[in-house]
Short mmCIF file of C-alpha atoms in Angstrom, two decimals:
data_model
loop_
_atom_site.label_atom_id
_atom_site.label_comp_id
_atom_site.label_asym_id
_atom_site.label_seq_id
_atom_site.Cartn_x
_atom_site.Cartn_y
_atom_site.Cartn_z
CA UNK P 212 96.79 93.91 80.13
CA UNK P 213 93.55 91.71 81.41
CA UNK P 214 96.35 88.85 82.60
CA UNK P 215 98.46 91.55 84.27
CA UNK P 216 95.25 92.47 86.38
CA UNK P 217 94.29 89.27 87.37
CA UNK P 218 97.96 88.58 88.46
CA UNK P 219 97.91 91.60 90.59
CA UNK P 220 94.61 90.91 91.50
CA UNK P 221 95.55 87.21 92.49
CA UNK P 222 98.73 88.39 94.67
CA UNK P 223 97.00 91.16 96.50
CA UNK P 224 94.06 88.63 97.41
CA UNK P 225 97.00 85.79 98.63
CA UNK P 226 98.85 88.38 100.53
CA UNK P 227 95.78 89.69 102.33
CA UNK P 228 94.74 86.09 103.25
CA UNK P 229 98.24 85.47 104.49
CA UNK P 230 97.82 88.93 106.52
CA UNK P 231 94.59 87.43 107.84
CA UNK P 232 96.35 84.14 109.03
CA UNK P 233 99.31 85.84 110.36
CA UNK P 234 96.99 87.75 112.30
CA UNK P 235 95.29 84.81 113.96
CA UNK P 236 98.64 83.20 114.71
CA UNK P 237 99.37 86.01 116.41
CA UNK P 238 96.40 86.20 118.92
CA UNK P 239 97.21 82.64 120.33
CA UNK P 240 99.06 83.36 123.42
CA UNK P 241 100.22 79.74 123.88
CA UNK P 242 102.95 81.05 121.15
CA UNK P 243 106.64 80.84 122.21
CA UNK P 244 108.43 83.94 121.54
CA UNK P 245 110.79 82.85 119.42
CA UNK P 246 107.75 81.84 117.32
CA UNK P 247 105.83 84.78 117.75
CA UNK P 248 109.22 86.73 116.25
CA UNK P 249 109.26 84.56 113.40
CA UNK P 250 105.86 85.38 112.38
CA UNK P 251 105.62 88.89 112.65
CA UNK P 252 109.12 89.22 110.58
CA UNK P 253 106.82 86.94 107.91
CA UNK P 254 104.41 89.32 108.22
CA UNK P 255 106.51 92.49 108.09
CA UNK P 256 107.87 91.17 104.59
CA UNK P 257 104.21 90.58 103.38
CA UNK P 258 103.50 94.20 103.89
CA UNK P 259 106.60 94.79 102.13
CA UNK P 260 105.47 93.34 99.32
CA UNK P 261 102.16 94.49 99.39
CA UNK P 262 103.34 97.95 99.03
CA UNK P 263 105.25 96.43 95.72
CA UNK P 264 101.29 94.86 94.45
CA UNK P 265 99.86 97.98 95.06
CA UNK P 266 102.56 100.04 93.00
CA UNK P 267 102.11 97.36 90.18
CA UNK P 268 98.47 97.79 90.68
CA UNK P 269 98.54 101.46 89.97
CA UNK P 270 100.79 100.96 87.15
CA UNK P 271 98.29 98.49 85.34
CA UNK P 272 95.70 101.14 85.87
CA UNK P 273 97.82 103.60 84.34
CA UNK P 274 97.95 101.51 81.13
CA UNK P 275 94.28 100.87 81.20
CA UNK P 276 93.51 104.31 81.41
CA UNK P 277 96.19 105.58 78.53
CA UNK P 278 94.74 102.85 76.28
CA UNK P 279 91.72 104.23 76.81
CA UNK P 280 90.55 106.30 73.44
CA UNK P 281 88.97 109.07 75.82
CA UNK P 282 92.48 109.58 77.35
CA UNK P 283 93.87 112.88 75.99
CA UNK P 284 97.46 112.25 74.79
#
């Protein structure tokens, strides 16, 4: 389970880093409308994926709680 948590953490960090770069790129007033729209679409796809990563995070956390000997069965 440790590897799963590490993978989820890495995916979350990567998506957060991409989102910051998209925000930075969108702040450039010199972008063409086509380029701006392309970046917005890519950013929207990352936001959708982040929702899935957060779901994985909850799943990994639940598994960790369930494997705890103090967790009521």
